[in-house]
PDB file of C-alpha atoms in Angstrom:
ATOM      1  CA  UNK A   1      83.920  56.664 185.808  1.00  0.00           C
ATOM      2  CA  UNK A   2      83.212  53.089 184.616  1.00  0.00           C
ATOM      3  CA  UNK A   3      85.230  50.311 186.315  1.00  0.00           C
ATOM      4  CA  UNK A   4      86.020  46.857 184.875  1.00  0.00           C
ATOM      5  CA  UNK A   5      87.460  44.354 186.900  1.00  0.00           C
ATOM      6  CA  UNK A   6      89.770  42.935 184.250  1.00  0.00           C
ATOM      7  CA  UNK A   7      90.673  44.129 180.746  1.00  0.00           C
ATOM      8  CA  UNK A   8      88.777  42.543 177.839  1.00  0.00           C
ATOM      9  CA  UNK A   9      89.226  44.243 174.633  1.00  0.00           C
ATOM     10  CA  UNK A  10      85.781  43.358 173.010  1.00  0.00           C
ATOM     11  CA  UNK A  11      83.793  44.440 176.297  1.00  0.00           C
ATOM     12  CA  UNK A  12      85.801  47.622 176.464  1.00  0.00           C
ATOM     13  CA  UNK A  13      85.060  48.364 172.856  1.00  0.00           C
ATOM     14  CA  UNK A  14      81.408  47.620 173.571  1.00  0.00           C
ATOM     15  CA  UNK A  15      81.680  49.947 176.682  1.00  0.00           C
ATOM     16  CA  UNK A  16      83.219  52.903 174.753  1.00  0.00           C
ATOM     17  CA  UNK A  17      80.646  52.526 172.136  1.00  0.00           C
ATOM     18  CA  UNK A  18      77.492  52.281 174.454  1.00  0.00           C
ATOM     19  CA  UNK A  19      78.338  54.727 177.074  1.00  0.00           C
ATOM     20  CA  UNK A  20      80.151  57.139 174.825  1.00  0.00           C
ATOM     21  CA  UNK A  21      83.560  56.846 176.759  1.00  0.00           C
ATOM     22  CA  UNK A  22      85.813  59.874 176.220  1.00  0.00           C
ATOM     23  CA  UNK A  23      88.865  59.124 178.314  1.00  0.00           C
ATOM     24  CA  UNK A  24      90.862  55.602 178.370  1.00  0.00           C
ATOM     25  CA  UNK A  25      94.006  54.829 179.640  1.00  0.00           C
ATOM     26  CA  UNK A  26      95.973  51.888 178.403  1.00  0.00           C
ATOM     27  CA  UNK A  27      99.538  50.095 178.125  1.00  0.00           C
ATOM     28  CA  UNK A  28     100.449  49.207 174.628  1.00  0.00           C
ATOM     29  CA  UNK A  29      99.729  45.405 174.616  1.00  0.00           C
ATOM     30  CA  UNK A  30      95.805  46.769 175.567  1.00  0.00           C
ATOM     31  CA  UNK A  31      95.979  49.092 172.485  1.00  0.00           C
ATOM     32  CA  UNK A  32      97.162  45.971 170.303  1.00  0.00           C
ATOM     33  CA  UNK A  33      94.332  43.768 171.712  1.00  0.00           C
ATOM     34  CA  UNK A  34      91.697  46.372 170.862  1.00  0.00           C
ATOM     35  CA  UNK A  35      92.964  46.691 167.277  1.00  0.00           C
ATOM     36  CA  UNK A  36      92.909  43.068 167.018  1.00  0.00           C
ATOM     37  CA  UNK A  37      89.431  42.888 168.440  1.00  0.00           C
ATOM     38  CA  UNK A  38      88.390  45.537 165.668  1.00  0.00           C
ATOM     39  CA  UNK A  39      89.325  43.371 162.733  1.00  0.00           C
ATOM     40  CA  UNK A  40      86.649  40.790 163.827  1.00  0.00           C
ATOM     41  CA  UNK A  41      84.074  43.803 164.313  1.00  0.00           C
ATOM     42  CA  UNK A  42      83.676  47.493 164.272  1.00  0.00           C
ATOM     43  CA  UNK A  43      82.838  49.648 167.015  1.00  0.00           C
ATOM     44  CA  UNK A  44      82.184  53.354 166.967  1.00  0.00           C
ATOM     45  CA  UNK A  45      84.878  54.998 169.133  1.00  0.00           C
ATOM     46  CA  UNK A  46      84.472  58.563 167.873  1.00  0.00           C
ATOM     47  CA  UNK A  47      83.305  59.512 171.424  1.00  0.00           C
ATOM     48  CA  UNK A  48      87.026  59.288 172.780  1.00  0.00           C
ATOM     49  CA  UNK A  49      88.646  62.692 173.220  1.00  0.00           C
ATOM     50  CA  UNK A  50      91.865  60.861 174.849  1.00  0.00           C
ATOM     51  CA  UNK A  51      93.626  57.631 174.730  1.00  0.00           C
ATOM     52  CA  UNK A  52      96.375  57.790 177.279  1.00  0.00           C
ATOM     53  CA  UNK A  53      99.039  55.216 176.671  1.00  0.00           C
ATOM     54  CA  UNK A  54     101.741  54.539 179.053  1.00  0.00           C
ATOM     55  CA  UNK A  55     103.980  51.614 180.430  1.00  0.00           C
ATOM     56  CA  UNK A  56     105.993  50.871 177.388  1.00  0.00           C
ATOM     57  CA  UNK A  57     106.868  52.135 173.787  1.00  0.00           C
ATOM     58  CA  UNK A  58     104.317  52.209 170.870  1.00  0.00           C
ATOM     59  CA  UNK A  59     105.720  50.968 167.640  1.00  0.00           C
ATOM     60  CA  UNK A  60     104.956  53.367 164.977  1.00  0.00           C
ATOM     61  CA  UNK A  61     102.733  51.317 162.610  1.00  0.00           C
ATOM     62  CA  UNK A  62     100.531  50.452 165.899  1.00  0.00           C
ATOM     63  CA  UNK A  63     100.270  54.075 166.597  1.00  0.00           C
ATOM     64  CA  UNK A  64      99.180  54.655 162.819  1.00  0.00           C
ATOM     65  CA  UNK A  65      96.394  51.890 163.194  1.00  0.00           C
ATOM     66  CA  UNK A  66      95.525  53.506 166.619  1.00  0.00           C
ATOM     67  CA  UNK A  67      94.885  56.902 165.243  1.00  0.00           C
ATOM     68  CA  UNK A  68      92.864  55.589 161.987  1.00  0.00           C
ATOM     69  CA  UNK A  69      90.807  52.982 163.749  1.00  0.00           C
ATOM     70  CA  UNK A  70      90.252  54.104 167.203  1.00  0.00           C
ATOM     71  CA  UNK A  71      90.935  57.856 167.819  1.00  0.00           C
ATOM     72  CA  UNK A  72      93.628  60.380 166.582  1.00  0.00           C
ATOM     73  CA  UNK A  73      93.327  61.830 170.125  1.00  0.00           C
ATOM     74  CA  UNK A  74      96.433  60.022 171.447  1.00  0.00           C
ATOM     75  CA  UNK A  75      98.577  61.032 174.493  1.00  0.00           C
ATOM     76  CA  UNK A  76     101.876  59.028 175.030  1.00  0.00           C
ATOM     77  CA  UNK A  77     103.740  59.396 178.588  1.00  0.00           C
ATOM     78  CA  UNK A  78     106.844  57.978 179.448  1.00  0.00           C
ATOM     79  CA  UNK A  79     108.039  57.295 183.015  1.00  0.00           C
ATOM     80  CA  UNK A  80     111.376  57.335 184.268  1.00  0.00           C
ATOM     81  CA  UNK A  81     112.153  53.729 183.513  1.00  0.00           C
ATOM     82  CA  UNK A  82     110.342  53.849 179.963  1.00  0.00           C
ATOM     83  CA  UNK A  83     112.084  57.236 179.011  1.00  0.00           C
ATOM     84  CA  UNK A  84     113.953  57.534 175.829  1.00  0.00           C
ATOM     85  CA  UNK A  85     115.572  60.647 174.436  1.00  0.00           C
ATOM     86  CA  UNK A  86     112.285  60.903 172.018  1.00  0.00           C
ATOM     87  CA  UNK A  87     109.948  59.939 174.745  1.00  0.00           C
ATOM     88  CA  UNK A  88     107.432  62.799 174.914  1.00  0.00           C
ATOM     89  CA  UNK A  89     104.090  63.681 175.723  1.00  0.00           C
ATOM     90  CA  UNK A  90     102.357  64.128 172.599  1.00  0.00           C
ATOM     91  CA  UNK A  91      99.642  66.720 171.647  1.00  0.00           C
ATOM     92  CA  UNK A  92      96.770  65.567 169.883  1.00  0.00           C
TER      93      UNK A  92
ATOM     94  CA  UNK B   1      83.682  58.431 201.774  1.00  0.00           C
ATOM     95  CA  UNK B   2      83.175  60.432 205.184  1.00  0.00           C
ATOM     96  CA  UNK B   3      81.419  57.577 206.711  1.00  0.00           C
ATOM     97  CA  UNK B   4      84.202  55.321 205.623  1.00  0.00           C
ATOM     98  CA  UNK B   5      86.828  57.761 207.200  1.00  0.00           C
ATOM     99  CA  UNK B   6      84.975  58.012 210.481  1.00  0.00           C
ATOM    100  CA  UNK B   7      84.520  54.058 210.322  1.00  0.00           C
ATOM    101  CA  UNK B   8      88.226  53.629 210.072  1.00  0.00           C
ATOM    102  CA  UNK B   9      88.954  56.243 212.805  1.00  0.00           C
ATOM    103  CA  UNK B  10      86.425  54.030 215.105  1.00  0.00           C
ATOM    104  CA  UNK B  11      88.578  51.207 214.012  1.00  0.00           C
ATOM    105  CA  UNK B  12      91.531  52.710 215.398  1.00  0.00           C
ATOM    106  CA  UNK B  13      93.509  54.013 212.139  1.00  0.00           C
ATOM    107  CA  UNK B  14      95.231  57.162 213.163  1.00  0.00           C
ATOM    108  CA  UNK B  15      97.085  59.855 210.933  1.00  0.00           C
ATOM    109  CA  UNK B  16     100.313  58.314 209.523  1.00  0.00           C
ATOM    110  CA  UNK B  17      99.081  54.544 210.086  1.00  0.00           C
ATOM    111  CA  UNK B  18      99.660  52.517 206.808  1.00  0.00           C
ATOM    112  CA  UNK B  19      96.598  50.666 205.526  1.00  0.00           C
ATOM    113  CA  UNK B  20      97.227  48.345 202.990  1.00  0.00           C
ATOM    114  CA  UNK B  21      94.519  47.174 200.488  1.00  0.00           C
ATOM    115  CA  UNK B  22      94.099  43.908 198.381  1.00  0.00           C
ATOM    116  CA  UNK B  23      91.065  45.314 196.524  1.00  0.00           C
ATOM    117  CA  UNK B  24      90.495  45.063 192.707  1.00  0.00           C
ATOM    118  CA  UNK B  25      89.375  47.475 190.595  1.00  0.00           C
ATOM    119  CA  UNK B  26      85.900  48.152 192.099  1.00  0.00           C
ATOM    120  CA  UNK B  27      84.304  51.207 193.848  1.00  0.00           C
ATOM    121  CA  UNK B  28      85.533  50.373 197.178  1.00  0.00           C
ATOM    122  CA  UNK B  29      89.016  50.805 196.258  1.00  0.00           C
ATOM    123  CA  UNK B  30      88.620  54.305 195.375  1.00  0.00           C
ATOM    124  CA  UNK B  31      86.331  54.925 198.182  1.00  0.00           C
ATOM    125  CA  UNK B  32      89.127  53.522 200.598  1.00  0.00           C
ATOM    126  CA  UNK B  33      91.690  55.478 198.870  1.00  0.00           C
ATOM    127  CA  UNK B  34      90.042  59.009 199.497  1.00  0.00           C
ATOM    128  CA  UNK B  35      88.755  57.940 202.894  1.00  0.00           C
ATOM    129  CA  UNK B  36      92.344  57.201 204.157  1.00  0.00           C
ATOM    130  CA  UNK B  37      93.484  60.571 202.444  1.00  0.00           C
ATOM    131  CA  UNK B  38      91.110  62.425 204.611  1.00  0.00           C
ATOM    132  CA  UNK B  39      92.368  61.195 207.635  1.00  0.00           C
ATOM    133  CA  UNK B  40      95.888  61.327 206.894  1.00  0.00           C
ATOM    134  CA  UNK B  41      96.175  57.599 206.617  1.00  0.00           C
ATOM    135  CA  UNK B  42      98.708  56.180 204.207  1.00  0.00           C
ATOM    136  CA  UNK B  43      97.180  54.038 201.451  1.00  0.00           C
ATOM    137  CA  UNK B  44      99.111  51.166 200.302  1.00  0.00           C
ATOM    138  CA  UNK B  45      97.403  49.500 197.278  1.00  0.00           C
ATOM    139  CA  UNK B  46      98.624  45.844 196.511  1.00  0.00           C
ATOM    140  CA  UNK B  47      98.019  43.444 193.618  1.00  0.00           C
ATOM    141  CA  UNK B  48      95.124  41.151 194.111  1.00  0.00           C
ATOM    142  CA  UNK B  49      96.713  38.647 191.895  1.00  0.00           C
ATOM    143  CA  UNK B  50      99.816  38.210 194.243  1.00  0.00           C
ATOM    144  CA  UNK B  51     100.300  34.769 195.912  1.00  0.00           C
ATOM    145  CA  UNK B  52     100.984  34.354 199.477  1.00  0.00           C
ATOM    146  CA  UNK B  53     105.015  34.892 199.393  1.00  0.00           C
ATOM    147  CA  UNK B  54     104.754  38.308 197.350  1.00  0.00           C
ATOM    148  CA  UNK B  55     102.060  39.486 199.702  1.00  0.00           C
ATOM    149  CA  UNK B  56     103.899  38.416 202.830  1.00  0.00           C
ATOM    150  CA  UNK B  57     107.417  40.076 201.428  1.00  0.00           C
ATOM    151  CA  UNK B  58     105.474  43.405 200.524  1.00  0.00           C
ATOM    152  CA  UNK B  59     103.498  43.596 203.515  1.00  0.00           C
ATOM    153  CA  UNK B  60     106.302  42.576 205.879  1.00  0.00           C
ATOM    154  CA  UNK B  61     108.599  45.382 204.242  1.00  0.00           C
ATOM    155  CA  UNK B  62     106.063  48.319 204.739  1.00  0.00           C
ATOM    156  CA  UNK B  63     104.624  46.837 207.992  1.00  0.00           C
ATOM    157  CA  UNK B  64     101.168  48.653 207.589  1.00  0.00           C
ATOM    158  CA  UNK B  65      98.955  48.509 210.763  1.00  0.00           C
ATOM    159  CA  UNK B  66      95.868  47.585 208.686  1.00  0.00           C
ATOM    160  CA  UNK B  67      95.100  45.713 205.490  1.00  0.00           C
ATOM    161  CA  UNK B  68      91.540  45.400 203.801  1.00  0.00           C
ATOM    162  CA  UNK B  69      90.897  42.383 201.948  1.00  0.00           C
ATOM    163  CA  UNK B  70      88.417  41.620 199.161  1.00  0.00           C
ATOM    164  CA  UNK B  71      86.742  38.199 199.636  1.00  0.00           C
ATOM    165  CA  UNK B  72      88.907  36.228 197.059  1.00  0.00           C
ATOM    166  CA  UNK B  73      92.455  37.665 198.696  1.00  0.00           C
ATOM    167  CA  UNK B  74      91.639  35.818 202.136  1.00  0.00           C
ATOM    168  CA  UNK B  75      92.815  32.798 201.240  1.00  0.00           C
ATOM    169  CA  UNK B  76      96.455  33.936 200.236  1.00  0.00           C
ATOM    170  CA  UNK B  77      96.627  36.043 203.193  1.00  0.00           C
ATOM    171  CA  UNK B  78      96.043  33.083 205.532  1.00  0.00           C
ATOM    172  CA  UNK B  79      98.855  31.510 203.951  1.00  0.00           C
ATOM    173  CA  UNK B  80     101.061  34.618 203.913  1.00  0.00           C
ATOM    174  CA  UNK B  81     100.713  34.741 207.724  1.00  0.00           C
ATOM    175  CA  UNK B  82     102.127  30.957 207.739  1.00  0.00           C
ATOM    176  CA  UNK B  83     104.976  32.299 205.643  1.00  0.00           C
ATOM    177  CA  UNK B  84     105.962  35.507 207.889  1.00  0.00           C
ATOM    178  CA  UNK B  85     104.756  36.931 211.278  1.00  0.00           C
ATOM    179  CA  UNK B  86     102.141  39.449 210.077  1.00  0.00           C
ATOM    180  CA  UNK B  87     100.841  39.702 213.828  1.00  0.00           C
ATOM    181  CA  UNK B  88     101.233  43.647 213.509  1.00  0.00           C
ATOM    182  CA  UNK B  89      98.509  43.771 211.106  1.00  0.00           C
ATOM    183  CA  UNK B  90      94.838  43.847 211.753  1.00  0.00           C
ATOM    184  CA  UNK B  91      92.792  42.560 208.692  1.00  0.00           C
ATOM    185  CA  UNK B  92      89.466  43.779 207.499  1.00  0.00           C
ATOM    186  CA  UNK B  93      87.381  41.800 204.990  1.00  0.00           C
ATOM    187  CA  UNK B  94      85.339  43.575 202.738  1.00  0.00           C
ATOM    188  CA  UNK B  95      81.441  42.398 202.660  1.00  0.00           C
ATOM    189  CA  UNK B  96      79.499  41.905 199.676  1.00  0.00           C
ATOM    190  CA  UNK B  97      76.807  44.297 200.915  1.00  0.00           C
ATOM    191  CA  UNK B  98      79.439  46.970 200.513  1.00  0.00           C
ATOM    192  CA  UNK B  99      79.039  47.886 204.346  1.00  0.00           C
ATOM    193  CA  UNK B 100      82.635  46.909 204.968  1.00  0.00           C
ATOM    194  CA  UNK B 101      81.383  44.255 207.542  1.00  0.00           C
ATOM    195  CA  UNK B 102      79.269  46.906 209.391  1.00  0.00           C
ATOM    196  CA  UNK B 103      81.857  49.476 209.499  1.00  0.00           C
ATOM    197  CA  UNK B 104      79.833  52.212 208.145  1.00  0.00           C
ATOM    198  CA  UNK B 105      76.946  51.666 210.635  1.00  0.00           C
ATOM    199  CA  UNK B 106      75.663  54.722 212.578  1.00  0.00           C
ATOM    200  CA  UNK B 107      79.114  56.630 211.164  1.00  0.00           C
ATOM    201  CA  UNK B 108      78.513  60.290 210.343  1.00  0.00           C
ATOM    202  CA  UNK B 109      78.912  61.746 206.996  1.00  0.00           C
ATOM    203  CA  UNK B 110      80.433  64.772 208.138  1.00  0.00           C
ATOM    204  CA  UNK B 111      84.062  65.820 207.110  1.00  0.00           C
ATOM    205  CA  UNK B 112      86.510  63.952 209.582  1.00  0.00           C
ATOM    206  CA  UNK B 113      88.041  66.396 211.897  1.00  0.00           C
ATOM    207  CA  UNK B 114      91.666  65.450 211.289  1.00  0.00           C
ATOM    208  CA  UNK B 115      94.275  68.019 210.413  1.00  0.00           C
ATOM    209  CA  UNK B 116      95.922  66.847 207.028  1.00  0.00           C
ATOM    210  CA  UNK B 117      98.388  68.973 205.438  1.00  0.00           C
ATOM    211  CA  UNK B 118      99.930  68.976 201.724  1.00  0.00           C
ATOM    212  CA  UNK B 119     103.061  67.663 202.736  1.00  0.00           C
ATOM    213  CA  UNK B 120     101.503  64.794 204.322  1.00  0.00           C
ATOM    214  CA  UNK B 121     101.796  61.497 203.133  1.00  0.00           C
ATOM    215  CA  UNK B 122      99.037  60.213 200.885  1.00  0.00           C
ATOM    216  CA  UNK B 123      99.908  56.572 199.310  1.00  0.00           C
ATOM    217  CA  UNK B 124     102.796  54.158 198.920  1.00  0.00           C
ATOM    218  CA  UNK B 125     102.436  53.344 194.952  1.00  0.00           C
ATOM    219  CA  UNK B 126     104.309  50.110 194.220  1.00  0.00           C
ATOM    220  CA  UNK B 127     105.505  50.936 190.752  1.00  0.00           C
ATOM    221  CA  UNK B 128     108.008  49.117 188.201  1.00  0.00           C
ATOM    222  CA  UNK B 129     107.009  50.646 184.871  1.00  0.00           C
ATOM    223  CA  UNK B 130     107.245  47.601 182.453  1.00  0.00           C
ATOM    224  CA  UNK B 131     111.054  47.453 182.611  1.00  0.00           C
ATOM    225  CA  UNK B 132     112.271  48.042 186.335  1.00  0.00           C
ATOM    226  CA  UNK B 133     112.209  46.334 189.771  1.00  0.00           C
ATOM    227  CA  UNK B 134     109.185  47.239 191.960  1.00  0.00           C
ATOM    228  CA  UNK B 135     109.854  50.005 194.126  1.00  0.00           C
ATOM    229  CA  UNK B 136     107.498  51.656 196.989  1.00  0.00           C
ATOM    230  CA  UNK B 137     107.140  55.483 195.842  1.00  0.00           C
ATOM    231  CA  UNK B 138     105.851  57.394 198.715  1.00  0.00           C
ATOM    232  CA  UNK B 139     103.525  60.499 197.384  1.00  0.00           C
ATOM    233  CA  UNK B 140     102.523  63.269 199.495  1.00  0.00           C
ATOM    234  CA  UNK B 141      99.095  64.814 199.447  1.00  0.00           C
ATOM    235  CA  UNK B 142     100.325  67.809 197.114  1.00  0.00           C
ATOM    236  CA  UNK B 143     101.941  65.216 194.797  1.00  0.00           C
ATOM    237  CA  UNK B 144      98.546  63.834 193.886  1.00  0.00           C
ATOM    238  CA  UNK B 145      96.780  67.139 193.666  1.00  0.00           C
ATOM    239  CA  UNK B 146      99.352  68.402 191.307  1.00  0.00           C
ATOM    240  CA  UNK B 147      99.292  65.132 189.269  1.00  0.00           C
ATOM    241  CA  UNK B 148      95.406  65.732 188.959  1.00  0.00           C
ATOM    242  CA  UNK B 149      95.931  69.257 187.855  1.00  0.00           C
ATOM    243  CA  UNK B 150      98.592  68.416 185.068  1.00  0.00           C
ATOM    244  CA  UNK B 151      96.056  65.986 183.757  1.00  0.00           C
ATOM    245  CA  UNK B 152      93.141  68.214 184.016  1.00  0.00           C
ATOM    246  CA  UNK B 153      95.418  70.782 182.205  1.00  0.00           C
ATOM    247  CA  UNK B 154      97.271  68.804 179.525  1.00  0.00           C
ATOM    248  CA  UNK B 155      94.308  66.221 178.717  1.00  0.00           C
ATOM    249  CA  UNK B 156      91.403  68.631 179.356  1.00  0.00           C
ATOM    250  CA  UNK B 157      89.851  66.157 181.523  1.00  0.00           C
ATOM    251  CA  UNK B 158      86.600  67.404 183.457  1.00  0.00           C
ATOM    252  CA  UNK B 159      83.416  66.795 184.847  1.00  0.00           C
ATOM    253  CA  UNK B 160      82.115  66.423 181.084  1.00  0.00           C
ATOM    254  CA  UNK B 161      84.257  63.092 180.941  1.00  0.00           C
ATOM    255  CA  UNK B 162      83.250  59.360 180.954  1.00  0.00           C
ATOM    256  CA  UNK B 163      86.514  57.521 181.900  1.00  0.00           C
ATOM    257  CA  UNK B 164      86.739  53.784 181.781  1.00  0.00           C
ATOM    258  CA  UNK B 165      89.361  52.126 183.840  1.00  0.00           C
ATOM    259  CA  UNK B 166      90.555  48.404 184.303  1.00  0.00           C
ATOM    260  CA  UNK B 167      93.344  49.095 186.742  1.00  0.00           C
ATOM    261  CA  UNK B 168      92.305  50.773 189.792  1.00  0.00           C
ATOM    262  CA  UNK B 169      94.170  53.591 188.726  1.00  0.00           C
ATOM    263  CA  UNK B 170      94.393  57.071 190.482  1.00  0.00           C
ATOM    264  CA  UNK B 171      95.569  58.303 187.392  1.00  0.00           C
ATOM    265  CA  UNK B 172      92.404  58.392 185.462  1.00  0.00           C
ATOM    266  CA  UNK B 173      90.302  60.088 188.203  1.00  0.00           C
ATOM    267  CA  UNK B 174      91.893  63.336 188.432  1.00  0.00           C
ATOM    268  CA  UNK B 175      90.011  65.632 186.203  1.00  0.00           C
ATOM    269  CA  UNK B 176      86.461  64.700 187.410  1.00  0.00           C
ATOM    270  CA  UNK B 177      87.622  64.740 190.782  1.00  0.00           C
ATOM    271  CA  UNK B 178      88.857  68.139 190.578  1.00  0.00           C
ATOM    272  CA  UNK B 179      86.378  70.116 188.733  1.00  0.00           C
ATOM    273  CA  UNK B 180      83.230  68.450 189.426  1.00  0.00           C
ATOM    274  CA  UNK B 181      81.314  68.508 192.795  1.00  0.00           C
ATOM    275  CA  UNK B 182      80.257  65.132 192.221  1.00  0.00           C
ATOM    276  CA  UNK B 183      81.997  62.044 190.914  1.00  0.00           C
ATOM    277  CA  UNK B 184      80.082  59.020 189.788  1.00  0.00           C
ATOM    278  CA  UNK B 185      81.534  55.536 189.772  1.00  0.00           C
ATOM    279  CA  UNK B 186      79.910  52.632 187.943  1.00  0.00           C
ATOM    280  CA  UNK B 187      80.442  49.026 186.999  1.00  0.00           C
ATOM    281  CA  UNK B 188      79.071  48.740 183.820  1.00  0.00           C
TER     282      UNK B 188
END
């Protein structure tokens, strides 16, 4: 388990590539920042087996971009205050 | 972790005591969480970005007997003590040499002899999601174990995984913790 004291999208992407990270958990804002960082530079994120997203809703277009540019292996979880009728735990 | 558990016992931490921690996303955070779990103490993780008023309010609401502080939280804690009477709290500062200010010196690495059962409290997690008011959720040892099992099964997490974490979240530790004998933490 690799610990970063704060979230920095570029640093996280570099680490995923360098350490062949397989699991990452993030909130939607972090996901959007990683997508933004990927516009400037490409990183190899194919090692990821699981991108777990929680803490808020993910816009469908962001979800599509994440699947295409970071990993298709996305798990979304909704806690009680985030829950909506279509809140789900999505299989990869 | 066992040495830390024994060190906490030597300091006077007993089963059921609250141990607050203002410790960021660093290795010590998880060491403390697991050490308190081994002796049945209640971990209360706090946000290291909190200012004195937030710190004073939350700490006085839960009245833990101990607080473990990383270096840069000492100033806000000193100010928090001016705002509220936090005399019930015994502070412990993290030292840069990772020995918890000598707490580990001479401590045994054997399992601590404390009887902890699955219904015993494990931690108070301050949670608000992104939309609600903060609330302190009391979790038991069993809750945490089942949380681990759920993650290990649903996400297939295990010893083969390399996880990255920027919020000291117990959530991303589970698979590896459950399914491997060793567990490596690194700041890279």
